[in-house]
Tab-separated table of C-alpha atoms in Angstrom:
chain	number	residue	atom	x	y	z
A	16	MET	CA	-60.415	115.880	-5.849
A	17	THR	CA	-63.211	114.329	-7.966
A	18	GLN	CA	-64.234	110.723	-7.633
A	19	PRO	CA	-63.132	108.317	-10.384
A	20	THR	CA	-65.401	106.227	-12.474
A	21	LEU	CA	-63.033	103.286	-11.992
A	22	ILE	CA	-60.031	102.880	-9.696
A	23	ALA	CA	-57.744	99.868	-9.800
A	24	PRO	CA	-54.258	99.514	-8.351
A	25	THR	CA	-51.282	99.071	-10.629
A	26	PRO	CA	-51.044	95.327	-11.451
A	27	ALA	CA	-48.626	93.451	-9.207
A	28	THR	CA	-46.636	92.363	-12.241
A	29	GLU	CA	-45.826	95.991	-13.086
A	30	GLU	CA	-43.107	97.815	-11.210
A	31	GLY	CA	-44.373	100.792	-9.224
A	32	LEU	CA	-42.925	104.270	-9.488
A	33	LYS	CA	-41.065	106.368	-6.930
A	34	VAL	CA	-43.227	109.479	-6.789
A	35	LEU	CA	-42.279	112.748	-5.081
A	36	ILE	CA	-45.071	115.202	-4.276
A	37	ALA	CA	-44.226	118.886	-3.814
A	38	GLU	CA	-47.308	120.651	-2.425
A	39	ASP	CA	-47.577	123.372	0.232
A	40	ASP	CA	-51.307	122.872	0.925
A	41	ALA	CA	-51.713	120.142	3.551
A	42	ASP	CA	-55.134	118.899	2.378
A	43	SER	CA	-54.070	118.721	-1.283
A	44	ARG	CA	-50.817	117.035	-0.324
A	45	GLN	CA	-52.570	114.390	1.789
A	46	GLY	CA	-55.200	113.645	-0.859
A	47	LEU	CA	-52.614	113.358	-3.640
A	48	GLU	CA	-50.423	111.072	-1.558
A	49	LEU	CA	-53.381	108.795	-0.795
A	50	ALA	CA	-54.263	108.590	-4.487
A	51	VAL	CA	-50.689	107.795	-5.558
A	52	ARG	CA	-50.377	105.007	-2.997
A	53	LEU	CA	-53.790	103.624	-3.987
A	54	LEU	CA	-52.539	103.388	-7.571
A	55	GLY	CA	-49.666	101.148	-6.426
A	56	HIS	CA	-46.729	103.544	-6.277
A	57	SER	CA	-44.379	104.533	-3.470
A	58	CYS	CA	-44.609	108.143	-2.395
A	59	ALA	CA	-42.573	110.828	-0.629
A	60	VAL	CA	-43.949	114.275	0.186
A	61	ALA	CA	-42.432	117.738	0.514
A	62	CYS	CA	-44.011	120.957	1.777
A	63	ASP	CA	-42.356	123.208	-0.801
A	64	GLY	CA	-40.095	123.181	-3.836
A	65	LEU	CA	-36.835	123.559	-1.943
A	66	GLU	CA	-37.558	120.600	0.322
A	67	ALA	CA	-38.557	118.565	-2.729
A	68	TRP	CA	-35.287	119.510	-4.471
A	69	GLU	CA	-33.231	118.382	-1.466
A	70	MET	CA	-35.173	115.110	-1.220
A	71	HIS	CA	-34.780	114.477	-4.939
A	72	GLN	CA	-31.010	114.985	-4.739
A	73	ALA	CA	-30.792	112.485	-1.865
A	74	ASP	CA	-33.048	109.885	-3.522
A	75	ARG	CA	-34.019	110.472	-7.140
A	76	ALA	CA	-37.706	110.133	-7.912
A	77	ASP	CA	-39.116	108.615	-11.081
A	78	VAL	CA	-41.960	111.128	-11.107
A	79	VAL	CA	-42.390	114.548	-9.482
A	80	LEU	CA	-45.902	115.909	-8.961
A	81	ALA	CA	-45.487	119.601	-8.185
A	82	ASP	CA	-47.742	122.519	-7.423
A	83	TRP	CA	-46.986	125.791	-9.199
A	84	SER	CA	-47.045	128.314	-6.368
A	85	MET	CA	-44.972	127.267	-3.365
A	86	PRO	CA	-42.800	129.134	-0.837
A	87	ARG	CA	-38.969	129.222	-1.040
A	88	LEU	CA	-38.904	127.506	-4.467
A	89	ASP	CA	-41.874	127.375	-6.825
A	90	GLY	CA	-42.760	124.604	-9.256
A	91	ILE	CA	-41.077	126.276	-12.240
A	92	GLY	CA	-37.829	126.672	-10.278
A	93	LEU	CA	-37.989	123.047	-9.096
A	94	CYS	CA	-38.559	121.798	-12.656
A	95	GLN	CA	-35.650	123.853	-13.991
A	96	ARG	CA	-33.288	122.561	-11.302
A	97	ILE	CA	-34.224	118.964	-12.011
A	98	ARG	CA	-33.715	119.474	-15.741
A	99	SER	CA	-30.292	121.026	-15.089
A	100	ILE	CA	-28.999	117.760	-13.645
A	101	ASP	CA	-26.467	115.861	-15.787
A	102	SER	CA	-28.294	114.123	-18.631
A	103	ASN	CA	-26.335	110.934	-17.916
A	104	VAL	CA	-28.446	110.290	-14.801
A	105	ALA	CA	-31.916	108.736	-14.922
A	106	TYR	CA	-34.642	110.935	-16.364
A	107	THR	CA	-37.359	112.235	-14.024
A	108	HIS	CA	-40.919	112.612	-15.321
A	109	PHE	CA	-42.216	116.018	-14.153
A	110	VAL	CA	-45.955	116.760	-13.867
A	111	PHE	CA	-47.478	120.030	-12.693
A	112	VAL	CA	-50.562	119.581	-10.486
A	113	THR	CA	-51.974	123.070	-10.023
A	114	GLY	CA	-55.090	125.158	-9.869
A	115	ILE	CA	-53.739	127.449	-12.610
A	116	SER	CA	-55.364	126.441	-15.872
A	117	ASP	CA	-54.624	129.158	-18.422
A	118	LYS	CA	-52.744	128.445	-21.636
A	119	ALA	CA	-49.843	130.820	-20.883
A	120	HIS	CA	-48.897	128.924	-17.713
A	121	PHE	CA	-49.188	125.595	-19.557
A	122	ILE	CA	-46.770	126.808	-22.242
A	123	GLU	CA	-44.363	128.179	-19.621
A	124	ALA	CA	-44.389	124.810	-17.857
A	125	MET	CA	-43.565	122.962	-21.063
A	126	HIS	CA	-40.729	125.373	-21.837
A	127	ALA	CA	-39.328	124.791	-18.327
A	128	GLY	CA	-39.121	121.062	-19.062
A	129	ALA	CA	-42.370	119.653	-17.692
A	130	ASP	CA	-43.763	116.478	-19.241
A	131	ASP	CA	-47.412	116.914	-18.288
A	132	TYR	CA	-49.896	119.289	-16.690
A	133	LEU	CA	-52.912	118.472	-14.464
A	134	THR	CA	-55.319	121.019	-13.101
A	135	LYS	CA	-57.014	120.860	-9.733
A	136	PRO	CA	-59.276	119.344	-8.627
A	137	VAL	CA	-57.502	116.232	-9.837
A	138	ASP	CA	-59.551	113.474	-11.394
A	139	LEU	CA	-58.098	110.164	-10.216
A	140	ASP	CA	-58.586	108.496	-13.568
A	141	ASN	CA	-56.605	111.313	-15.187
A	142	LEU	CA	-53.890	110.933	-12.551
A	143	ARG	CA	-53.777	107.200	-13.121
A	144	ALA	CA	-53.434	107.708	-16.872
A	145	ARG	CA	-50.610	110.242	-16.419
A	146	LEU	CA	-48.738	107.924	-14.058
A	147	GLU	CA	-49.212	105.013	-16.459
A	148	VAL	CA	-47.592	107.077	-19.222
A	149	ALA	CA	-44.770	107.944	-16.834
A	150	ARG	CA	-44.359	104.275	-15.846
A	151	ARG	CA	-44.006	103.217	-19.472
A	152	ALA	CA	-41.439	105.942	-20.127
A	153	VAL	CA	-39.461	105.013	-17.014
A	154	THR	CA	-39.575	101.298	-17.924
A	155	ILE	CA	-38.312	101.975	-21.446
A	156	GLN	CA	-35.529	104.145	-20.074
A	157	ARG	CA	-34.497	101.542	-17.495
A	158	GLN	CA	-34.332	98.908	-20.198
A	159	GLY	CA	-32.290	101.259	-22.379
A	160	ASP	CA	-29.960	102.117	-19.495
A	161	ALA	CA	-29.445	98.428	-18.723
A	162	LYS	CA	-28.682	97.698	-22.382
A	163	HIS	CA	-26.327	100.687	-22.588
A	164	SER	CA	-24.519	99.595	-19.410
A	165	ALA	CA	-24.126	96.056	-20.745
A	166	LEU	CA	-22.768	97.373	-24.052
A	167	ARG	CA	-20.380	99.706	-22.226
A	168	ARG	CA	-19.105	96.852	-20.052
A	169	LYS	CA	-18.639	94.699	-23.138
A	170	SER	CA	-16.859	97.538	-24.888
A	171	ASP	CA	-14.560	98.008	-21.890
A	172	ARG	CA	-13.827	94.270	-21.818
A	173	ASP	CA	-13.138	94.215	-25.552
A	174	PHE	CA	-10.896	97.275	-25.219
A	175	ARG	CA	-8.843	95.640	-22.456
A	176	ALA	CA	-8.764	92.255	-24.207
A	177	ALA	CA	-7.358	93.870	-27.368
A	178	ARG	CA	-4.530	95.352	-25.286
A	179	THR	CA	-3.768	92.333	-23.098
A	180	ASP	CA	-1.568	89.371	-23.925
A	181	PRO	CA	-3.859	86.331	-23.480
A	182	LEU	CA	-1.082	84.035	-22.230
A	183	THR	CA	0.564	86.178	-19.554
A	184	ALA	CA	-2.260	88.696	-18.915
A	185	MET	CA	0.266	91.501	-19.340
A	186	SER	CA	-0.103	94.481	-21.667
A	187	ASN	CA	0.676	93.699	-25.312
A	188	ARG	CA	2.313	95.480	-28.245
A	189	LEU	CA	-0.858	97.425	-29.128
A	190	GLU	CA	-0.991	99.037	-25.685
A	191	LEU	CA	2.763	99.608	-25.814
A	192	THR	CA	2.426	101.443	-29.130
A	193	GLU	CA	-0.334	103.666	-27.748
A	194	ASN	CA	1.552	104.388	-24.533
A	195	LEU	CA	4.794	105.155	-26.345
A	196	GLU	CA	3.034	107.900	-28.317
A	197	VAL	CA	2.040	109.588	-25.045
A	198	LEU	CA	5.495	108.996	-23.575
A	199	ALA	CA	7.248	110.610	-26.532
A	200	SER	CA	5.172	113.771	-26.160
A	201	ARG	CA	6.019	113.970	-22.451
A	202	VAL	CA	9.715	113.686	-23.171
A	203	ASP	CA	9.465	116.439	-25.792
A	204	ARG	CA	7.352	118.734	-23.624
A	205	TYR	CA	8.694	118.174	-20.108
A	206	GLY	CA	12.061	116.489	-20.671
A	207	HIS	CA	11.242	113.616	-18.340
A	208	PRO	CA	13.782	110.760	-18.694
A	209	TYR	CA	12.690	107.164	-19.244
A	210	SER	CA	14.612	103.911	-19.314
A	211	ALA	CA	13.592	100.928	-21.406
A	212	ALA	CA	14.562	97.531	-19.997
A	213	LEU	CA	14.261	94.727	-22.543
A	214	CYS	CA	14.151	91.328	-20.809
A	215	ASP	CA	14.692	87.979	-22.500
A	216	ILE	CA	14.429	84.476	-21.016
A	217	ASP	CA	17.798	82.791	-21.490
A	218	SER	CA	17.911	79.691	-23.716
A	219	PHE	CA	14.142	79.471	-23.843
A	220	LYS	CA	14.129	77.355	-27.006
A	221	ALA	CA	16.162	74.739	-25.176
A	222	TYR	CA	13.579	74.717	-22.389
A	223	ASN	CA	10.705	74.260	-24.857
A	224	ASP	CA	12.561	71.500	-26.719
A	225	CYS	CA	13.188	69.658	-23.462
A	226	PHE	CA	9.937	70.120	-21.527
A	227	GLY	CA	7.391	71.016	-24.219
A	228	HIS	CA	5.451	74.146	-25.089
A	229	LEU	CA	2.830	73.774	-22.351
A	230	ALA	CA	5.564	73.865	-19.736
A	231	GLY	CA	7.131	76.748	-21.655
A	232	ASP	CA	3.876	78.674	-21.478
A	233	ASP	CA	3.827	78.202	-17.722
A	234	VAL	CA	7.381	79.548	-17.492
A	235	LEU	CA	6.407	82.596	-19.554
A	236	ARG	CA	3.554	83.321	-17.156
A	237	ARG	CA	5.647	82.835	-14.006
A	238	VAL	CA	8.565	84.914	-15.260
A	239	ALA	CA	6.248	87.688	-16.494
A	240	HIS	CA	4.469	87.938	-13.156
A	241	THR	CA	7.762	87.895	-11.251
A	242	ILE	CA	9.241	90.717	-13.321
A	243	HIS	CA	6.032	92.726	-13.073
A	244	ALA	CA	5.832	92.260	-9.306
A	245	GLY	CA	9.412	93.535	-8.963
A	246	LEU	CA	8.729	96.820	-10.762
A	247	ARG	CA	7.544	100.060	-9.210
A	248	ARG	CA	3.883	100.999	-9.272
A	249	GLY	CA	4.284	103.607	-12.005
A	250	ASP	CA	6.414	101.435	-14.301
A	251	GLY	CA	4.993	100.035	-17.507
A	252	PHE	CA	5.338	96.370	-18.432
A	253	TYR	CA	4.558	94.637	-21.734
A	254	ARG	CA	4.997	91.352	-23.503
A	255	PHE	CA	7.226	92.447	-26.346
A	256	GLY	CA	7.099	89.205	-28.290
A	257	GLY	CA	7.962	85.538	-27.800
A	258	GLU	CA	10.023	85.247	-24.616
A	259	GLU	CA	10.815	88.985	-24.520
A	260	PHE	CA	9.277	91.518	-22.140
A	261	LEU	CA	9.715	95.282	-21.992
A	262	ALA	CA	9.694	97.410	-18.853
A	263	ILE	CA	9.335	101.195	-19.189
A	264	LEU	CA	10.892	102.931	-16.183
A	265	PRO	CA	10.056	106.643	-15.794
A	266	GLU	CA	12.337	109.089	-13.986
A	267	GLN	CA	15.232	106.604	-13.635
A	268	SER	CA	18.805	106.975	-14.788
A	269	LEU	CA	20.672	104.115	-16.428
A	270	ALA	CA	22.442	103.300	-13.153
A	271	GLU	CA	19.208	103.317	-11.138
A	272	SER	CA	17.423	101.226	-13.737
A	273	ALA	CA	20.284	98.713	-13.896
A	274	ALA	CA	20.310	98.294	-10.114
A	275	GLY	CA	16.529	97.812	-10.003
A	276	MET	CA	16.431	95.371	-12.905
A	277	ASN	CA	19.308	93.397	-11.413
A	278	ARG	CA	17.138	92.793	-8.343
A	279	VAL	CA	14.335	91.664	-10.635
A	280	ARG	CA	16.740	89.374	-12.508
A	281	HIS	CA	17.752	87.790	-9.220
A	282	GLU	CA	14.093	87.247	-8.239
A	283	VAL	CA	13.527	85.356	-11.487
A	284	GLU	CA	16.534	83.158	-10.770
A	285	GLU	CA	15.201	82.513	-7.267
A	286	LEU	CA	12.080	80.911	-8.765
A	287	ARG	CA	14.399	77.857	-9.122
A	288	ILE	CA	12.709	76.650	-12.293
A	289	ILE	CA	14.872	73.755	-13.465
A	290	HIS	CA	16.279	74.489	-16.897
A	291	ALA	CA	17.011	72.095	-19.756
A	292	PRO	CA	20.236	70.062	-19.333
A	293	GLN	CA	21.712	71.653	-22.460
A	294	ALA	CA	21.231	75.190	-21.097
A	295	SER	CA	24.217	76.961	-19.563
A	296	MET	CA	22.259	77.801	-16.388
A	297	PRO	CA	20.833	75.280	-13.897
A	298	PHE	CA	17.709	77.407	-13.468
A	299	VAL	CA	15.671	79.606	-15.782
A	300	THR	CA	17.133	83.123	-15.885
A	301	ILE	CA	16.748	86.357	-17.811
A	302	SER	CA	19.105	88.800	-19.476
A	303	VAL	CA	18.262	92.509	-19.566
A	304	GLY	CA	19.353	95.377	-21.831
A	305	ILE	CA	18.674	98.980	-20.821
A	306	ALA	CA	18.684	102.252	-22.775
A	307	GLU	CA	17.661	105.766	-21.756
A	308	LEU	CA	15.400	108.247	-23.529
A	309	ASN	CA	15.605	111.916	-22.532
A	310	SER	CA	15.340	115.384	-24.045
A	311	ASN	CA	18.891	115.058	-25.465
A	312	SER	CA	18.216	111.739	-27.211
A	313	THR	CA	18.183	111.623	-30.988
A	314	GLY	CA	16.496	109.060	-33.199
A	315	GLY	CA	13.158	108.860	-31.403
A	316	ILE	CA	11.310	105.876	-29.941
A	317	GLU	CA	12.433	103.292	-32.497
A	318	ASP	CA	16.072	104.150	-31.962
A	319	TRP	CA	15.561	104.004	-28.186
A	320	LEU	CA	14.193	100.460	-28.346
A	321	ARG	CA	16.931	99.475	-30.804
A	322	ARG	CA	19.544	100.665	-28.290
A	323	ALA	CA	17.879	98.590	-25.553
A	324	ASP	CA	17.975	95.575	-27.861
A	325	THR	CA	21.695	96.151	-28.546
A	326	ALA	CA	22.314	96.270	-24.788
A	327	LEU	CA	20.407	92.999	-24.425
A	328	TYR	CA	22.699	91.356	-26.992
A	329	LEU	CA	25.640	92.597	-24.929
A	330	ALA	CA	24.213	90.930	-21.812
A	331	LYS	CA	23.851	87.686	-23.775
A	332	ALA	CA	27.396	87.957	-25.153
A	333	LEU	CA	28.782	88.470	-21.650
A	334	GLY	CA	27.344	85.152	-20.504
A	335	ARG	CA	23.583	85.707	-19.959
A	336	ASN	CA	21.811	86.059	-16.598
A	337	ARG	CA	22.896	89.677	-16.250
A	338	VAL	CA	21.910	93.306	-16.894
A	339	ALA	CA	23.735	95.444	-19.456
A	340	THR	CA	23.253	99.105	-20.382
A	341	GLU	CA	23.698	100.933	-23.669
A	342	GLU	CA	26.864	102.499	-22.253
A	343	GLY	CA	28.481	99.084	-22.284
A	344	GLY	CA	28.340	98.436	-18.547
A	345	ALA	CA	27.016	95.230	-17.051
A	346	GLU	CA	25.806	94.519	-13.532
A	347	ALA	CA	27.714	91.680	-11.949
A	348	THR	CA	25.542	88.614	-11.564
A	349	LEU	CA	24.647	87.444	-8.085
A	350	PRO	CA	25.840	83.963	-7.073
A	351	ARG	CA	24.010	81.313	-9.025
A	352	LEU	CA	21.608	79.077	-7.162
A	353	ARG	CA	22.551	75.420	-7.128
C-alpha cells in the first residue's frame, strides 16, 4: 500500500461509515482495515466473500470493500448477492479492491453492480476520496429515506384521519363505503352472511336541549365506545351519522345478532347517564334495528341498510330501548335501571 501525500481523519462533524472488508489475504486485510479506521470509519473484516455476505445480512454495511478472487464466494458473487437484496432496504456502496487491473474485469465489475474499482497497491488518498464519495451518497440516501419515512407516516395519518370520525374516534361513512364494497363481493363469491345493526340514541335531541351540545358530544363518545367494546373482534363499527351508529356483524344470524346487540343495549343503559326529564327513559338508552345480508338477499347493500333502518323504526315504535329485527321480532327489554 503506497504512502499518501496527505492523510487526515474524517472531520468529527461528519458521520463515519460502516465499512465491511472482504479480503482473503491477511496482510492486505490488516492494512486496509488500518487505513479505513485511520480515515474515521468503523470497520468489520471477513476472510472471504461468503463470510462477508453472512456478516452483511446480520448487520448491513454502508460500504463493502471486496477483493476479486476469494475462496467459497468471490467478489463478483458477493456483489451480485448484495444487489439482489430488496431495493427498499438501504443501498450499499460496493468497491472492488483488487490486483486485477485490466479493462475487461473493470467492465464486468460495473455490470455486476459495483460502484467503484481500486487496484492494488492501494493509494490511501485514492481510498479516502472513494470513501468520501460513498459517504456523500450514503448521507443523501439517509436524508431521502428519512424524508420518505416522514411523508409515509404523514400519508398514513392522513389516510386514517379521513376515515375516522373526529368526535368519537370511530370509523366514519367513508370507511364504511369502502368496506361495504369488499363485503358485497364476499357475499357474492362465498355466500357469507352478515347482519347490519343500526343503533340510535333514544331521544337524543331532548338530551341536547336539556344539557347542551357539549354534554351531548360526551354522551356520543361514551355510547360509541360502549357499543364498540361490546362487539366481537371481527365486527365492524361506524358512526353512521348524528346519533346513529352501524355495527356490521359477520357470520351471525338474525337471532344471534339480536341476542348480542341486546347485551350491548343493556351495557349502554348500565352507563346510568341521566336523561332529560322530558325523555321517556330515566337513563340514556339506544334502540337497535337489525337486517341480514346473504347470498339469497335481493336489492344489494342499499336495500340491506334500508331494511335495518326499517327495523330500527320498529324498535322505536315499540317503545324504544330495545332490539328489533327485519322479521318483525323484538328482544324483550331488560328491567330498567332506576
